[in-house]
XYZ file of C-alpha atoms in Angstrom:
462
model
C -144.821 -5.594 26.875
C -141.896 -7.496 25.852
C -139.418 -4.854 26.745
C -141.354 -4.659 30.257
C -140.427 -8.964 30.600
C -136.686 -8.144 29.254
C -136.386 -5.506 31.618
C -137.540 -7.656 34.854
C -135.241 -10.688 33.758
C -132.249 -8.123 33.345
C -132.586 -7.197 37.022
C -133.204 -10.197 38.446
C -130.102 -11.748 36.588
C -128.220 -8.044 38.086
C -129.755 -9.033 41.592
C -128.588 -12.841 41.327
C -124.929 -11.707 39.927
C -124.851 -9.563 43.275
C -125.569 -11.889 45.687
C -123.233 -14.230 44.129
C -120.507 -11.830 44.394
C -121.505 -10.885 48.154
C -121.309 -14.633 48.677
C -118.052 -14.944 47.284
C -116.557 -11.578 49.336
C -117.975 -13.595 52.497
C -115.912 -16.790 51.968
C -112.788 -16.970 52.738
C -109.732 -17.592 49.885
C -108.503 -20.895 50.587
C -104.733 -20.998 49.345
C -103.604 -24.356 49.096
C -99.860 -23.717 47.958
C -97.815 -20.498 48.027
C -94.470 -19.600 45.846
C -91.549 -17.378 45.930
C -88.929 -17.084 43.510
C -85.747 -16.888 45.128
C -82.195 -15.979 43.893
C -80.327 -19.234 43.521
C -76.827 -17.275 43.337
C -77.843 -15.435 46.666
C -78.355 -18.985 48.358
C -74.739 -20.141 47.477
C -73.005 -16.875 48.649
C -74.551 -17.274 52.198
C -73.634 -21.007 52.017
C -70.033 -20.062 51.479
C -69.924 -17.382 54.188
C -71.052 -19.873 56.687
C -68.675 -22.396 55.700
C -66.286 -19.715 55.558
C -67.023 -18.524 59.237
C -67.274 -21.904 60.785
C -62.991 -22.402 59.306
C -62.239 -19.609 60.454
C -63.868 -20.183 64.174
C -62.474 -23.312 64.341
C -58.830 -22.035 63.287
C -58.947 -19.547 66.291
C -59.701 -22.124 68.274
C -57.067 -24.395 67.736
C -54.520 -21.204 67.749
C -55.763 -20.441 70.840
C -55.830 -24.183 72.326
C -52.346 -24.751 71.339
C -50.981 -21.482 72.735
C -53.091 -22.482 76.122
C -51.323 -25.925 75.810
C -47.541 -24.786 75.155
C -47.977 -21.968 77.878
C -49.077 -24.862 80.691
C -47.520 -27.303 79.473
C -44.008 -27.164 81.713
C -46.450 -26.653 85.331
C -48.734 -29.846 84.146
C -45.808 -31.609 83.562
C -43.999 -31.139 86.509
C -47.327 -31.198 88.329
C -48.408 -34.642 87.085
C -44.724 -36.226 87.192
C -45.024 -35.316 91.144
C -48.187 -37.108 90.781
C -47.339 -40.241 89.218
C -43.953 -40.454 91.081
C -43.731 -44.413 90.990
C -41.739 -46.609 93.939
C -38.817 -46.627 91.052
C -38.261 -42.842 91.463
C -38.145 -42.812 95.561
C -34.831 -42.184 96.839
C -33.181 -44.583 98.769
C -29.518 -44.081 100.556
C -27.999 -47.292 102.636
C -26.679 -46.516 105.859
C -22.670 -46.344 106.344
C -20.994 -49.049 109.301
C -17.449 -48.834 110.306
C -15.670 -51.586 108.346
C -13.925 -54.388 110.392
C -10.644 -56.801 109.708
C -12.364 -59.889 107.939
C -11.656 -62.760 109.718
C -9.000 -63.910 107.305
C -7.379 -61.037 107.953
C -7.597 -61.787 111.894
C -8.170 -65.680 112.244
C -4.425 -67.928 111.516
C -5.189 -70.494 108.973
C -6.398 -73.607 110.108
C -3.119 -75.800 108.253
C -0.411 -74.038 109.950
C 1.953 -76.684 108.158
C 1.245 -74.279 104.847
C 2.799 -71.292 107.113
C 5.475 -72.439 109.363
C 8.542 -74.199 108.114
C 9.036 -77.858 108.011
C 11.048 -79.254 110.530
C 12.818 -81.401 107.655
C 12.833 -78.719 104.919
C 16.068 -76.423 105.474
C 15.022 -72.973 106.594
C 15.673 -69.839 103.832
C 16.307 -66.557 105.684
C 15.108 -63.899 103.657
C 18.052 -61.397 102.197
C 15.679 -58.444 102.884
C 11.895 -57.723 104.415
C 10.317 -55.794 101.638
C 9.036 -53.226 104.403
C 12.921 -52.169 104.389
C 13.595 -51.691 100.638
C 10.472 -49.643 100.446
C 11.486 -47.635 103.388
C 15.084 -47.399 101.863
C 13.755 -46.164 98.192
C 11.091 -43.963 99.928
C 14.352 -42.188 101.979
C 16.963 -42.500 99.519
C 14.520 -40.756 96.795
C 15.459 -37.002 95.846
C 12.074 -35.368 95.687
C 11.924 -32.111 93.546
C 9.068 -29.370 92.269
C 8.107 -31.505 89.783
C 6.835 -33.949 92.176
C 5.217 -31.103 94.303
C 3.704 -29.674 91.344
C 2.287 -33.206 89.938
C 0.851 -33.642 93.282
C -1.286 -30.352 92.835
C -2.004 -31.158 89.171
C -3.895 -34.409 90.402
C -5.558 -32.403 93.727
C -6.622 -30.116 90.687
C -7.962 -32.824 88.868
C -10.369 -33.782 91.551
C -11.729 -30.511 92.343
C -12.104 -29.707 88.641
C -14.644 -32.942 88.504
C -16.169 -32.152 91.830
C -16.928 -28.625 90.676
C -18.871 -29.902 87.581
C -21.295 -30.743 90.194
C -21.280 -27.695 92.328
C -23.830 -24.832 92.251
C -24.901 -21.877 93.584
C -28.402 -21.866 95.142
C -30.001 -18.094 95.463
C -33.331 -17.296 96.999
C -35.434 -14.092 97.024
C -37.335 -13.663 99.871
C -40.196 -10.898 100.156
C -40.276 -8.574 103.321
C -40.456 -5.306 104.584
C -37.871 -2.610 106.010
C -38.043 -0.280 108.745
C -40.803 1.929 107.209
C -42.921 -1.302 105.845
C -41.616 -0.440 102.553
C -41.444 -3.997 100.444
C -38.471 -4.953 99.711
C -36.758 -8.231 98.583
C -33.613 -9.968 100.429
C -31.407 -12.261 98.529
C -29.386 -14.873 99.960
C -26.293 -17.366 98.173
C -25.442 -20.531 99.286
C -23.182 -23.223 97.604
C -25.211 -26.842 96.688
C -23.939 -29.934 95.334
C -25.525 -31.947 93.055
C -25.748 -35.694 94.739
C -28.282 -37.518 92.393
C -29.815 -36.946 88.529
C -33.634 -38.942 88.138
C -35.735 -39.422 85.155
C -37.226 -36.222 85.911
C -35.454 -34.081 88.282
C -31.864 -32.932 89.453
C -31.282 -33.136 93.583
C -29.313 -30.353 95.081
C -27.906 -30.691 98.261
C -27.160 -27.221 99.980
C -26.003 -26.393 103.590
C -28.140 -23.312 103.090
C -31.351 -22.940 106.069
C -34.480 -22.249 103.959
C -36.498 -19.310 105.376
C -40.594 -19.287 105.580
C -42.271 -17.715 102.641
C -39.693 -17.716 99.704
C -40.786 -16.670 96.567
C -38.270 -18.007 94.314
C -35.428 -20.109 94.455
C -32.590 -20.158 91.388
C -30.026 -22.430 90.444
C -26.749 -21.359 88.472
C -24.698 -24.168 87.181
C -20.902 -24.035 86.670
C -21.071 -23.128 83.402
C -23.221 -19.949 84.021
C -26.504 -21.202 83.028
C -29.495 -20.736 85.164
C -32.660 -22.281 85.871
C -35.668 -22.086 88.189
C -35.665 -24.397 91.407
C -37.815 -25.221 94.228
C -36.725 -26.118 97.499
C -38.350 -29.887 98.040
C -37.763 -29.982 101.781
C -35.348 -28.287 104.364
C -34.411 -29.556 107.870
C -33.977 -26.628 110.083
C -32.356 -28.079 112.779
C -28.992 -29.208 111.221
C -29.382 -26.614 108.454
C -29.201 -28.880 105.189
C -32.131 -28.659 102.759
C -32.827 -30.448 99.271
C -33.460 -28.365 95.894
C -35.095 -29.678 93.143
C -34.578 -28.732 89.462
C -36.814 -30.496 86.858
C -34.564 -32.088 83.985
C -36.793 -30.301 81.645
C -36.166 -26.549 81.924
C -32.364 -27.790 82.042
C -30.737 -27.816 78.551
C -29.611 -30.844 77.063
C -25.433 -28.901 77.354
C -25.773 -28.012 80.514
C -27.080 -32.109 81.442
C -24.423 -33.444 80.210
C -21.976 -31.695 81.613
C -23.015 -31.874 85.221
C -21.681 -34.634 87.241
C -23.143 -36.038 90.391
C -20.996 -35.785 92.673
C -21.343 -39.386 95.185
C -21.887 -39.132 99.077
C -19.203 -41.111 101.082
C -18.499 -42.967 104.231
C -17.598 -40.605 106.932
C -17.055 -43.364 109.516
C -14.030 -44.069 107.943
C -12.507 -41.037 108.179
C -8.882 -41.025 110.207
C -6.960 -38.466 111.555
C -3.948 -36.773 108.850
C -6.375 -38.138 105.983
C -6.079 -35.566 103.434
C -9.167 -33.711 102.145
C -9.941 -30.733 99.865
C -13.230 -28.360 100.464
C -15.308 -27.211 97.744
C -18.416 -25.492 97.336
C -17.510 -21.677 98.682
C -14.878 -22.510 101.522
C -12.995 -18.806 100.625
C -16.478 -17.221 100.161
C -16.728 -17.810 96.700
C -18.824 -20.765 94.661
C -16.308 -22.921 92.993
C -13.153 -22.017 95.213
C -11.210 -24.878 96.533
C -8.641 -25.220 99.539
C -6.737 -28.244 100.736
C -5.853 -29.565 103.538
C -6.150 -32.958 105.971
C -8.134 -34.245 108.748
C -7.027 -32.503 111.996
C -9.542 -34.080 114.491
C -12.642 -36.753 114.529
C -15.389 -36.466 117.035
C -18.280 -38.445 117.337
C -20.763 -38.471 119.306
C -21.599 -34.844 119.268
C -25.123 -34.064 121.040
C -27.459 -32.791 118.508
C -31.617 -32.170 118.419
C -32.728 -35.939 118.311
C -29.732 -37.090 117.231
C -25.642 -37.342 117.066
C -23.537 -36.690 115.040
C -19.632 -37.569 114.225
C -17.791 -33.751 113.425
C -14.973 -33.653 110.906
C -12.294 -30.899 111.891
C -10.024 -29.719 109.280
C -6.699 -27.045 109.090
C -8.566 -25.212 106.221
C -9.368 -21.499 107.241
C -12.739 -20.367 106.547
C -15.490 -17.218 107.167
C -17.931 -17.345 109.008
C -20.120 -17.211 105.279
C -18.487 -20.250 103.864
C -20.909 -22.991 103.048
C -19.470 -26.312 100.906
C -18.846 -29.392 101.311
C -15.720 -31.876 103.040
C -14.341 -34.074 99.686
C -11.803 -37.168 100.212
C -9.530 -37.731 97.376
C -11.964 -40.238 95.620
C -13.748 -37.436 95.085
C -16.883 -38.369 97.542
C -18.285 -36.051 99.867
C -17.810 -36.836 103.568
C -18.883 -33.814 105.418
C -21.177 -30.878 105.121
C -20.340 -27.547 106.604
C -23.274 -26.107 108.013
C -23.965 -22.998 110.227
C -21.811 -22.725 113.383
C -19.174 -24.998 111.755
C -17.009 -22.253 110.128
C -15.804 -18.917 110.667
C -12.000 -20.222 112.311
C -9.039 -21.548 111.460
C -10.368 -25.275 112.283
C -13.189 -25.760 110.057
C -15.478 -28.353 111.459
C -18.288 -30.404 109.240
C -20.778 -32.835 110.132
C -20.193 -36.530 108.906
C -22.169 -37.632 106.011
C -22.885 -40.820 107.214
C -25.124 -39.442 109.647
C -26.757 -36.924 107.517
C -27.741 -39.564 104.728
C -30.891 -40.603 106.802
C -32.080 -36.802 106.836
C -30.757 -36.579 102.922
C -32.980 -39.614 101.715
C -36.075 -38.232 103.557
C -35.707 -35.058 102.130
C -35.236 -36.497 99.129
C -38.155 -37.451 98.879
C -39.957 -34.195 100.035
C -40.953 -35.952 103.278
C -40.797 -33.407 106.557
C -38.785 -34.722 109.377
C -40.594 -35.343 112.921
C -39.231 -33.215 115.442
C -39.001 -34.001 118.797
C -36.385 -31.412 120.834
C -34.295 -33.830 123.207
C -30.463 -33.129 123.188
C -29.196 -36.506 125.527
C -26.433 -39.102 125.481
C -26.535 -42.952 125.778
C -26.919 -44.832 129.539
C -24.363 -47.838 128.356
C -24.336 -50.882 130.331
C -21.236 -50.065 132.084
C -22.586 -46.032 132.874
C -25.668 -47.676 134.213
C -24.167 -50.150 136.510
C -21.647 -47.974 137.677
C -24.154 -44.787 138.457
C -27.233 -47.013 138.951
C -29.304 -45.009 136.081
C -31.323 -46.435 134.280
C -30.259 -47.762 130.343
C -31.795 -45.345 127.845
C -31.048 -42.058 126.695
C -30.218 -39.368 129.264
C -31.682 -35.829 128.486
C -29.326 -33.671 129.025
C -31.565 -30.725 127.890
C -35.095 -30.777 126.615
C -34.844 -27.992 124.164
C -36.960 -25.094 125.215
C -40.213 -24.633 123.568
C -39.569 -27.877 121.284
C -42.514 -30.646 121.484
C -40.579 -32.773 124.572
C -40.677 -29.493 126.533
C -44.538 -29.015 126.378
C -45.036 -32.102 127.438
C -43.203 -32.229 130.344
C -40.007 -34.015 129.883
C -37.201 -32.294 132.030
C -33.063 -32.412 132.169
C -32.135 -35.447 133.872
C -35.134 -37.378 132.905
C -34.009 -41.032 130.852
C -35.886 -42.030 128.006
C -36.580 -45.335 128.313
C -39.245 -46.538 125.647
C -41.237 -44.499 123.004
C -44.766 -45.945 121.987
C -43.942 -50.020 122.819
C -40.531 -49.646 121.256
C -37.289 -49.795 123.980
C -34.983 -46.953 123.691
C -30.901 -47.945 124.646
C -29.684 -45.081 122.426
C -29.839 -41.914 120.621
C -29.361 -43.671 117.456
C -32.235 -45.772 118.493
C -34.420 -43.214 119.254
C -33.440 -41.131 115.317
C -34.488 -44.529 114.191
C -37.892 -44.269 115.812
C -38.959 -40.790 114.386
C -37.450 -41.642 111.016
C -41.074 -43.481 110.338
C -43.297 -40.615 112.363
C -44.570 -37.643 110.728
C -44.871 -34.082 112.354
C -48.711 -33.672 114.639
C -48.257 -37.602 115.375
C -48.613 -37.921 119.344
C -45.835 -40.372 120.518
C -46.142 -41.662 124.324
C -42.175 -41.131 125.812
C -41.770 -43.437 128.585
C -39.378 -42.078 131.149
C -37.613 -42.427 134.586
C -37.521 -39.235 137.042
C -34.922 -39.770 140.398
C -36.760 -38.455 143.046
C -36.136 -39.325 147.006
C -37.326 -42.599 146.797
C -35.391 -43.006 143.208
C -36.144 -43.127 140.126
C -40.086 -43.345 139.156
C -41.842 -44.837 135.931
C -43.396 -41.444 134.023
C -45.389 -41.316 131.049
C -46.228 -38.273 128.598
C -47.822 -37.743 125.736
C -45.703 -35.835 122.854
C -47.246 -34.059 120.231
C -44.341 -34.320 117.282
C -43.390 -31.063 115.540
C -41.700 -30.538 112.153
C -38.021 -30.070 111.980
């Protein structure tokens, strides 16, 4: 009996234990913290690799940034210099006027007692007039070959000084031949450095620029070459201003270049000795000596009249360059149609200063297309023609031609500005830009005399 009870008790305990195990299996295991032991040395290695990767990336990005900065620096400097141009760098050229004798030279002194001999003082007759003395010495002087050499040595020194500012302007323009094969045409002309600003050299050249020019290159007197750009050009007179950034010219060349000043062509006189610089003999840097044989003022050009200076120097039709006085100043520019004969002509520099000023500042000149002459007060009274500018020709396909102006019209006003001379018309156009519309007031002759007419002219670019 006792064995049966013990056996029952054991079965009951076993059953209780099995139920307890089943309950424990049914309940999810609650885990509060799980830990995993890592290799500390491996973690340090990963951190070191990350730091090295970061440093290497910074070095690579820095090198790339430096390379990009070095490559873009010249272009960006030129760009910002143009954008940040201050009024101090604006080019201004004063206009030339013909000098007149001063009042002290033309008027007699107020106190004539200082000039006339006194009645009480004895008059002393000069032994010999100073003019006679000078003439006598000159006539008696025996000229020799040394004087001749000294004369040309002095002219050579002027030419050497001028040539320090003479350059060769080379343009290369892409085009096609008869078979549509791409080719490149090259043009050369002489130029002169006439001004140096804080960031560029300004070069005046007589080369007639073409549309679509790809590259412009300037070769200095010492053979150094530099990239350049046409700042602006005047297709009517055939002059252009070429700009060379100072940053692209080495210091030695900058120190050697001497700007050649612009003189006063209004003071040019017959018989005045001059030299031609640039390429008067087809080679840039060549010079020729001569004298002024003729000065012709009032030569009609489109929207202007100029003073032409003629010399006895013979040049070829391809010659370019400048007329220089003995002070080393430019007084004339050789352009198309002024060379190629025994008598070489040049446009007076005084008549071009307005254009040079605007071109040097990058402006495009306004163009109206009138060739005219002044109707002075005397002409107006004698021929019964209104005062103004007589239109000799409205240039074919020009703005004035398209607006309706004709040869024989008299231009009396532009907008509200009275026009009495070609110079006044030129001054009015200096303040205008291409595509501006101006009202031309003209008087046209008819059966009953002159009648007033108005035309709206859309200005073009020169």
